[in-house]
């Protein structure tokens, strides 16, 4: 008795079964893309909210948004702590924006613009407490350090140079 001949696909099931498996696989891939898109949208929304919170804080505290750091240093400890928290919130908002909007230069430009008035503080803080900047991501640390160097805010005096 001779063996019946089989097509290769008959080993794995009928054509309908293979089509059903292919559709299920495509559906799974589509779900993965959708999850990634949701994650990306959530990150962008979170970054926008953080930056909006920083902008609101800057509006309510213009003495910190455009600081006279020498006056703040001479002020009460409470004011110094508020200023440090303001700068920390700013750096956090920028870090979130950088992570969410890697391909959009306007976020970088906005953060660059707002960072400059705080470079003297960040230089002195980094000199006194080198672990302060370590609380931020590597990219944020490098951004702040490069900005300080470009602006001439380097130890020991940490004063802004001509840029």
JSON list of C-alpha atoms in Angstrom, two decimals:
[
{"chain": "A", "resi": 1, "resn": "UNK", "atom": "CA", "xyz": [0.00, 0.00, 0.00]},
{"chain": "A", "resi": 2, "resn": "UNK", "atom": "CA", "xyz": [1.42, 3.33, -0.95]},
{"chain": "A", "resi": 3, "resn": "UNK", "atom": "CA", "xyz": [1.48, 6.29, 1.37]},
{"chain": "A", "resi": 4, "resn": "UNK", "atom": "CA", "xyz": [-0.68, 9.21, 0.41]},
{"chain": "A", "resi": 5, "resn": "UNK", "atom": "CA", "xyz": [1.26, 12.33, -0.47]},
{"chain": "A", "resi": 6, "resn": "UNK", "atom": "CA", "xyz": [0.97, 15.32, 1.82]},
{"chain": "A", "resi": 7, "resn": "UNK", "atom": "CA", "xyz": [1.50, 18.96, 1.16]},
{"chain": "A", "resi": 8, "resn": "UNK", "atom": "CA", "xyz": [3.92, 20.67, 3.56]},
{"chain": "A", "resi": 9, "resn": "UNK", "atom": "CA", "xyz": [1.17, 22.70, 5.17]},
{"chain": "A", "resi": 10, "resn": "UNK", "atom": "CA", "xyz": [-0.90, 19.64, 5.99]},
{"chain": "A", "resi": 11, "resn": "UNK", "atom": "CA", "xyz": [1.68, 18.74, 8.61]},
{"chain": "A", "resi": 12, "resn": "UNK", "atom": "CA", "xyz": [0.80, 21.88, 10.53]},
{"chain": "A", "resi": 13, "resn": "UNK", "atom": "CA", "xyz": [-2.94, 22.02, 10.02]},
{"chain": "A", "resi": 14, "resn": "UNK", "atom": "CA", "xyz": [-5.40, 23.20, 7.50]},
{"chain": "A", "resi": 15, "resn": "UNK", "atom": "CA", "xyz": [-5.04, 26.44, 5.64]},
{"chain": "A", "resi": 16, "resn": "UNK", "atom": "CA", "xyz": [-7.84, 27.92, 7.76]},
{"chain": "A", "resi": 17, "resn": "UNK", "atom": "CA", "xyz": [-5.99, 27.07, 10.96]},
{"chain": "A", "resi": 18, "resn": "UNK", "atom": "CA", "xyz": [-2.81, 28.72, 9.68]},
{"chain": "A", "resi": 19, "resn": "UNK", "atom": "CA", "xyz": [-4.76, 31.82, 8.63]},
{"chain": "A", "resi": 20, "resn": "UNK", "atom": "CA", "xyz": [-6.35, 31.99, 12.08]},
{"chain": "A", "resi": 21, "resn": "UNK", "atom": "CA", "xyz": [-2.90, 31.76, 13.73]},
{"chain": "A", "resi": 22, "resn": "UNK", "atom": "CA", "xyz": [-1.56, 34.51, 11.45]},
{"chain": "A", "resi": 23, "resn": "UNK", "atom": "CA", "xyz": [-4.49, 36.80, 12.30]},
{"chain": "A", "resi": 24, "resn": "UNK", "atom": "CA", "xyz": [-3.99, 36.12, 16.01]},
{"chain": "A", "resi": 25, "resn": "UNK", "atom": "CA", "xyz": [-0.29, 36.95, 15.68]},
{"chain": "A", "resi": 26, "resn": "UNK", "atom": "CA", "xyz": [-1.09, 40.19, 13.84]},
{"chain": "A", "resi": 27, "resn": "UNK", "atom": "CA", "xyz": [-3.58, 41.07, 16.56]},
{"chain": "A", "resi": 28, "resn": "UNK", "atom": "CA", "xyz": [-0.95, 40.48, 19.24]},
{"chain": "A", "resi": 29, "resn": "UNK", "atom": "CA", "xyz": [1.55, 42.68, 17.40]},
{"chain": "A", "resi": 30, "resn": "UNK", "atom": "CA", "xyz": [-1.09, 45.40, 17.06]},
{"chain": "A", "resi": 31, "resn": "UNK", "atom": "CA", "xyz": [-1.73, 45.26, 20.80]},
{"chain": "A", "resi": 32, "resn": "UNK", "atom": "CA", "xyz": [1.99, 45.64, 21.48]},
{"chain": "A", "resi": 33, "resn": "UNK", "atom": "CA", "xyz": [2.12, 48.72, 19.24]},
{"chain": "A", "resi": 34, "resn": "UNK", "atom": "CA", "xyz": [-0.93, 50.15, 20.97]},
{"chain": "A", "resi": 35, "resn": "UNK", "atom": "CA", "xyz": [0.59, 49.62, 24.43]},
{"chain": "A", "resi": 36, "resn": "UNK", "atom": "CA", "xyz": [3.77, 51.35, 23.30]},
{"chain": "A", "resi": 37, "resn": "UNK", "atom": "CA", "xyz": [1.77, 54.29, 21.92]},
{"chain": "A", "resi": 38, "resn": "UNK", "atom": "CA", "xyz": [-0.22, 54.59, 25.15]},
{"chain": "A", "resi": 39, "resn": "UNK", "atom": "CA", "xyz": [3.02, 54.56, 27.15]},
{"chain": "A", "resi": 40, "resn": "UNK", "atom": "CA", "xyz": [4.48, 57.26, 24.92]},
{"chain": "A", "resi": 41, "resn": "UNK", "atom": "CA", "xyz": [1.35, 59.41, 25.20]},
{"chain": "A", "resi": 42, "resn": "UNK", "atom": "CA", "xyz": [1.31, 59.03, 28.99]},
{"chain": "A", "resi": 43, "resn": "UNK", "atom": "CA", "xyz": [4.96, 60.06, 29.20]},
{"chain": "A", "resi": 44, "resn": "UNK", "atom": "CA", "xyz": [4.26, 63.13, 27.05]},
{"chain": "A", "resi": 45, "resn": "UNK", "atom": "CA", "xyz": [1.22, 64.07, 29.14]},
{"chain": "A", "resi": 46, "resn": "UNK", "atom": "CA", "xyz": [3.21, 63.68, 32.35]},
{"chain": "A", "resi": 47, "resn": "UNK", "atom": "CA", "xyz": [6.03, 65.84, 30.98]},
{"chain": "A", "resi": 48, "resn": "UNK", "atom": "CA", "xyz": [3.62, 68.55, 29.88]},
{"chain": "A", "resi": 49, "resn": "UNK", "atom": "CA", "xyz": [1.97, 68.56, 33.30]},
{"chain": "A", "resi": 50, "resn": "UNK", "atom": "CA", "xyz": [5.33, 68.77, 35.08]},
{"chain": "A", "resi": 51, "resn": "UNK", "atom": "CA", "xyz": [6.45, 71.65, 32.87]},
{"chain": "A", "resi": 52, "resn": "UNK", "atom": "CA", "xyz": [3.10, 73.40, 33.27]},
{"chain": "A", "resi": 53, "resn": "UNK", "atom": "CA", "xyz": [3.50, 73.02, 37.05]},
{"chain": "A", "resi": 54, "resn": "UNK", "atom": "CA", "xyz": [6.96, 74.56, 36.83]},
{"chain": "A", "resi": 55, "resn": "UNK", "atom": "CA", "xyz": [5.63, 77.43, 34.70]},
{"chain": "A", "resi": 56, "resn": "UNK", "atom": "CA", "xyz": [2.88, 78.08, 37.24]},
{"chain": "A", "resi": 57, "resn": "UNK", "atom": "CA", "xyz": [5.44, 78.03, 40.05]},
{"chain": "A", "resi": 58, "resn": "UNK", "atom": "CA", "xyz": [7.64, 80.48, 38.13]},
{"chain": "A", "resi": 59, "resn": "UNK", "atom": "CA", "xyz": [4.67, 82.78, 37.57]},
{"chain": "A", "resi": 60, "resn": "UNK", "atom": "CA", "xyz": [3.85, 82.75, 41.29]},
{"chain": "A", "resi": 61, "resn": "UNK", "atom": "CA", "xyz": [7.51, 83.15, 42.34]},
{"chain": "A", "resi": 62, "resn": "UNK", "atom": "CA", "xyz": [9.22, 85.58, 39.97]},
{"chain": "A", "resi": 63, "resn": "UNK", "atom": "CA", "xyz": [11.94, 86.16, 42.57]},
{"chain": "A", "resi": 64, "resn": "UNK", "atom": "CA", "xyz": [13.01, 82.54, 41.95]},
{"chain": "A", "resi": 65, "resn": "UNK", "atom": "CA", "xyz": [12.34, 82.43, 38.20]},
{"chain": "A", "resi": 66, "resn": "UNK", "atom": "CA", "xyz": [14.66, 85.41, 37.63]},
{"chain": "A", "resi": 67, "resn": "UNK", "atom": "CA", "xyz": [16.72, 85.21, 40.81]},
{"chain": "A", "resi": 68, "resn": "UNK", "atom": "CA", "xyz": [19.20, 87.54, 42.38]},
{"chain": "A", "resi": 69, "resn": "UNK", "atom": "CA", "xyz": [21.14, 84.69, 43.88]},
{"chain": "A", "resi": 70, "resn": "UNK", "atom": "CA", "xyz": [23.31, 86.92, 46.08]},
{"chain": "A", "resi": 71, "resn": "UNK", "atom": "CA", "xyz": [20.15, 88.27, 47.75]},
{"chain": "A", "resi": 72, "resn": "UNK", "atom": "CA", "xyz": [18.71, 84.76, 48.14]},
{"chain": "A", "resi": 73, "resn": "UNK", "atom": "CA", "xyz": [21.98, 83.56, 49.75]},
{"chain": "A", "resi": 74, "resn": "UNK", "atom": "CA", "xyz": [21.81, 86.40, 52.26]},
{"chain": "A", "resi": 75, "resn": "UNK", "atom": "CA", "xyz": [18.11, 85.76, 52.97]},
{"chain": "A", "resi": 76, "resn": "UNK", "atom": "CA", "xyz": [16.46, 83.52, 55.53]},
{"chain": "A", "resi": 77, "resn": "UNK", "atom": "CA", "xyz": [17.08, 79.78, 55.45]},
{"chain": "A", "resi": 78, "resn": "UNK", "atom": "CA", "xyz": [13.42, 79.28, 54.51]},
{"chain": "A", "resi": 79, "resn": "UNK", "atom": "CA", "xyz": [13.86, 81.36, 51.34]},
{"chain": "A", "resi": 80, "resn": "UNK", "atom": "CA", "xyz": [17.03, 79.45, 50.42]},
{"chain": "A", "resi": 81, "resn": "UNK", "atom": "CA", "xyz": [15.16, 76.16, 50.83]},
{"chain": "A", "resi": 82, "resn": "UNK", "atom": "CA", "xyz": [12.27, 77.42, 48.72]},
{"chain": "A", "resi": 83, "resn": "UNK", "atom": "CA", "xyz": [14.68, 78.46, 46.00]},
{"chain": "A", "resi": 84, "resn": "UNK", "atom": "CA", "xyz": [16.45, 75.10, 46.07]},
{"chain": "A", "resi": 85, "resn": "UNK", "atom": "CA", "xyz": [13.08, 73.36, 45.76]},
{"chain": "A", "resi": 86, "resn": "UNK", "atom": "CA", "xyz": [12.15, 75.65, 42.88]},
{"chain": "A", "resi": 87, "resn": "UNK", "atom": "CA", "xyz": [15.33, 74.74, 40.99]},
{"chain": "A", "resi": 88, "resn": "UNK", "atom": "CA", "xyz": [14.83, 71.05, 41.78]},
{"chain": "A", "resi": 89, "resn": "UNK", "atom": "CA", "xyz": [11.30, 71.19, 40.37]},
{"chain": "A", "resi": 90, "resn": "UNK", "atom": "CA", "xyz": [12.61, 72.96, 37.28]},
{"chain": "A", "resi": 91, "resn": "UNK", "atom": "CA", "xyz": [15.29, 70.31, 36.70]},
{"chain": "A", "resi": 92, "resn": "UNK", "atom": "CA", "xyz": [12.72, 67.55, 37.22]},
{"chain": "A", "resi": 93, "resn": "UNK", "atom": "CA", "xyz": [10.34, 69.16, 34.69]},
{"chain": "A", "resi": 94, "resn": "UNK", "atom": "CA", "xyz": [13.14, 69.47, 32.13]},
{"chain": "A", "resi": 95, "resn": "UNK", "atom": "CA", "xyz": [14.26, 65.91, 32.72]},
{"chain": "A", "resi": 96, "resn": "UNK", "atom": "CA", "xyz": [10.72, 64.69, 32.10]},
{"chain": "A", "resi": 97, "resn": "UNK", "atom": "CA", "xyz": [10.48, 66.80, 28.94]},
{"chain": "A", "resi": 98, "resn": "UNK", "atom": "CA", "xyz": [13.82, 65.51, 27.63]},
{"chain": "A", "resi": 99, "resn": "UNK", "atom": "CA", "xyz": [12.74, 61.91, 28.18]},
{"chain": "A", "resi": 100, "resn": "UNK", "atom": "CA", "xyz": [9.32, 62.37, 26.60]},
{"chain": "A", "resi": 101, "resn": "UNK", "atom": "CA", "xyz": [10.28, 64.61, 23.68]},
{"chain": "A", "resi": 102, "resn": "UNK", "atom": "CA", "xyz": [13.69, 63.39, 22.55]},
{"chain": "A", "resi": 103, "resn": "UNK", "atom": "CA", "xyz": [13.13, 64.60, 18.99]},
{"chain": "A", "resi": 104, "resn": "UNK", "atom": "CA", "xyz": [11.74, 68.06, 19.77]},
{"chain": "A", "resi": 105, "resn": "UNK", "atom": "CA", "xyz": [14.43, 70.70, 20.16]},
{"chain": "A", "resi": 106, "resn": "UNK", "atom": "CA", "xyz": [12.04, 73.39, 21.41]},
{"chain": "A", "resi": 107, "resn": "UNK", "atom": "CA", "xyz": [11.84, 71.69, 24.81]},
{"chain": "A", "resi": 108, "resn": "UNK", "atom": "CA", "xyz": [15.63, 71.69, 25.07]},
{"chain": "A", "resi": 109, "resn": "UNK", "atom": "CA", "xyz": [15.77, 75.35, 24.02]},
{"chain": "A", "resi": 110, "resn": "UNK", "atom": "CA", "xyz": [13.15, 76.31, 26.58]},
{"chain": "A", "resi": 111, "resn": "UNK", "atom": "CA", "xyz": [15.00, 74.53, 29.37]},
{"chain": "A", "resi": 112, "resn": "UNK", "atom": "CA", "xyz": [18.33, 76.02, 28.24]},
{"chain": "A", "resi": 113, "resn": "UNK", "atom": "CA", "xyz": [16.82, 79.48, 28.41]},
{"chain": "A", "resi": 114, "resn": "UNK", "atom": "CA", "xyz": [15.36, 78.98, 31.89]},
{"chain": "A", "resi": 115, "resn": "UNK", "atom": "CA", "xyz": [18.49, 77.27, 33.25]},
{"chain": "A", "resi": 116, "resn": "UNK", "atom": "CA", "xyz": [20.93, 80.15, 32.80]},
{"chain": "A", "resi": 117, "resn": "UNK", "atom": "CA", "xyz": [19.80, 82.26, 35.81]},
{"chain": "A", "resi": 118, "resn": "UNK", "atom": "CA", "xyz": [20.26, 79.23, 38.09]},
{"chain": "A", "resi": 119, "resn": "UNK", "atom": "CA", "xyz": [23.77, 78.23, 37.01]},
{"chain": "A", "resi": 120, "resn": "UNK", "atom": "CA", "xyz": [25.54, 80.09, 39.82]},
{"chain": "A", "resi": 121, "resn": "UNK", "atom": "CA", "xyz": [23.39, 78.32, 42.40]},
{"chain": "A", "resi": 122, "resn": "UNK", "atom": "CA", "xyz": [23.88, 74.94, 40.73]},
{"chain": "A", "resi": 123, "resn": "UNK", "atom": "CA", "xyz": [27.64, 75.45, 40.55]},
{"chain": "A", "resi": 124, "resn": "UNK", "atom": "CA", "xyz": [27.87, 76.34, 44.24]},
{"chain": "A", "resi": 125, "resn": "UNK", "atom": "CA", "xyz": [25.49, 73.54, 45.22]},
{"chain": "A", "resi": 126, "resn": "UNK", "atom": "CA", "xyz": [27.44, 71.01, 43.17]},
{"chain": "A", "resi": 127, "resn": "UNK", "atom": "CA", "xyz": [30.70, 72.22, 44.71]},
{"chain": "A", "resi": 128, "resn": "UNK", "atom": "CA", "xyz": [29.32, 71.98, 48.27]},
{"chain": "A", "resi": 129, "resn": "UNK", "atom": "CA", "xyz": [27.29, 68.80, 47.72]},
{"chain": "A", "resi": 130, "resn": "UNK", "atom": "CA", "xyz": [28.47, 66.79, 44.71]},
{"chain": "A", "resi": 131, "resn": "UNK", "atom": "CA", "xyz": [25.69, 64.27, 45.29]},
{"chain": "A", "resi": 132, "resn": "UNK", "atom": "CA", "xyz": [23.00, 66.89, 44.55]},
{"chain": "A", "resi": 133, "resn": "UNK", "atom": "CA", "xyz": [23.19, 66.51, 40.77]},
{"chain": "A", "resi": 134, "resn": "UNK", "atom": "CA", "xyz": [23.49, 62.74, 41.15]},
{"chain": "A", "resi": 135, "resn": "UNK", "atom": "CA", "xyz": [19.79, 62.73, 42.09]},
{"chain": "A", "resi": 136, "resn": "UNK", "atom": "CA", "xyz": [19.02, 63.41, 38.43]},
{"chain": "A", "resi": 137, "resn": "UNK", "atom": "CA", "xyz": [19.55, 61.24, 35.37]},
{"chain": "A", "resi": 138, "resn": "UNK", "atom": "CA", "xyz": [22.85, 61.11, 33.54]},
{"chain": "A", "resi": 139, "resn": "UNK", "atom": "CA", "xyz": [21.57, 63.24, 30.65]},
{"chain": "A", "resi": 140, "resn": "UNK", "atom": "CA", "xyz": [20.37, 65.96, 33.03]},
{"chain": "A", "resi": 141, "resn": "UNK", "atom": "CA", "xyz": [23.68, 65.93, 34.90]},
{"chain": "A", "resi": 142, "resn": "UNK", "atom": "CA", "xyz": [25.61, 66.26, 31.65]},
{"chain": "A", "resi": 143, "resn": "UNK", "atom": "CA", "xyz": [23.30, 69.03, 30.44]},
{"chain": "A", "resi": 144, "resn": "UNK", "atom": "CA", "xyz": [23.72, 71.07, 33.64]},
{"chain": "A", "resi": 145, "resn": "UNK", "atom": "CA", "xyz": [27.49, 70.54, 33.76]},
{"chain": "A", "resi": 146, "resn": "UNK", "atom": "CA", "xyz": [27.90, 71.47, 30.08]},
{"chain": "A", "resi": 147, "resn": "UNK", "atom": "CA", "xyz": [25.74, 74.57, 30.59]},
{"chain": "A", "resi": 148, "resn": "UNK", "atom": "CA", "xyz": [27.80, 75.63, 33.60]},
{"chain": "A", "resi": 149, "resn": "UNK", "atom": "CA", "xyz": [31.01, 75.17, 31.63]},
{"chain": "A", "resi": 150, "resn": "UNK", "atom": "CA", "xyz": [29.66, 77.07, 28.60]},
{"chain": "A", "resi": 151, "resn": "UNK", "atom": "CA", "xyz": [28.49, 79.96, 30.80]},
{"chain": "A", "resi": 152, "resn": "UNK", "atom": "CA", "xyz": [31.75, 80.03, 32.73]},
{"chain": "A", "resi": 153, "resn": "UNK", "atom": "CA", "xyz": [30.09, 79.14, 36.04]},
{"chain": "A", "resi": 154, "resn": "UNK", "atom": "CA", "xyz": [32.90, 76.96, 37.36]},
{"chain": "A", "resi": 155, "resn": "UNK", "atom": "CA", "xyz": [34.42, 76.58, 40.82]},
{"chain": "A", "resi": 156, "resn": "UNK", "atom": "CA", "xyz": [35.82, 78.16, 42.85]},
{"chain": "A", "resi": 157, "resn": "UNK", "atom": "CA", "xyz": [33.91, 81.43, 42.28]},
{"chain": "A", "resi": 158, "resn": "UNK", "atom": "CA", "xyz": [31.00, 80.01, 40.21]},
{"chain": "A", "resi": 159, "resn": "UNK", "atom": "CA", "xyz": [30.21, 83.39, 38.68]},
{"chain": "A", "resi": 160, "resn": "UNK", "atom": "CA", "xyz": [28.78, 83.56, 35.18]},
{"chain": "A", "resi": 161, "resn": "UNK", "atom": "CA", "xyz": [31.39, 84.50, 32.62]},
{"chain": "A", "resi": 162, "resn": "UNK", "atom": "CA", "xyz": [30.77, 86.17, 29.32]},
{"chain": "A", "resi": 163, "resn": "UNK", "atom": "CA", "xyz": [28.97, 83.93, 26.87]}
]
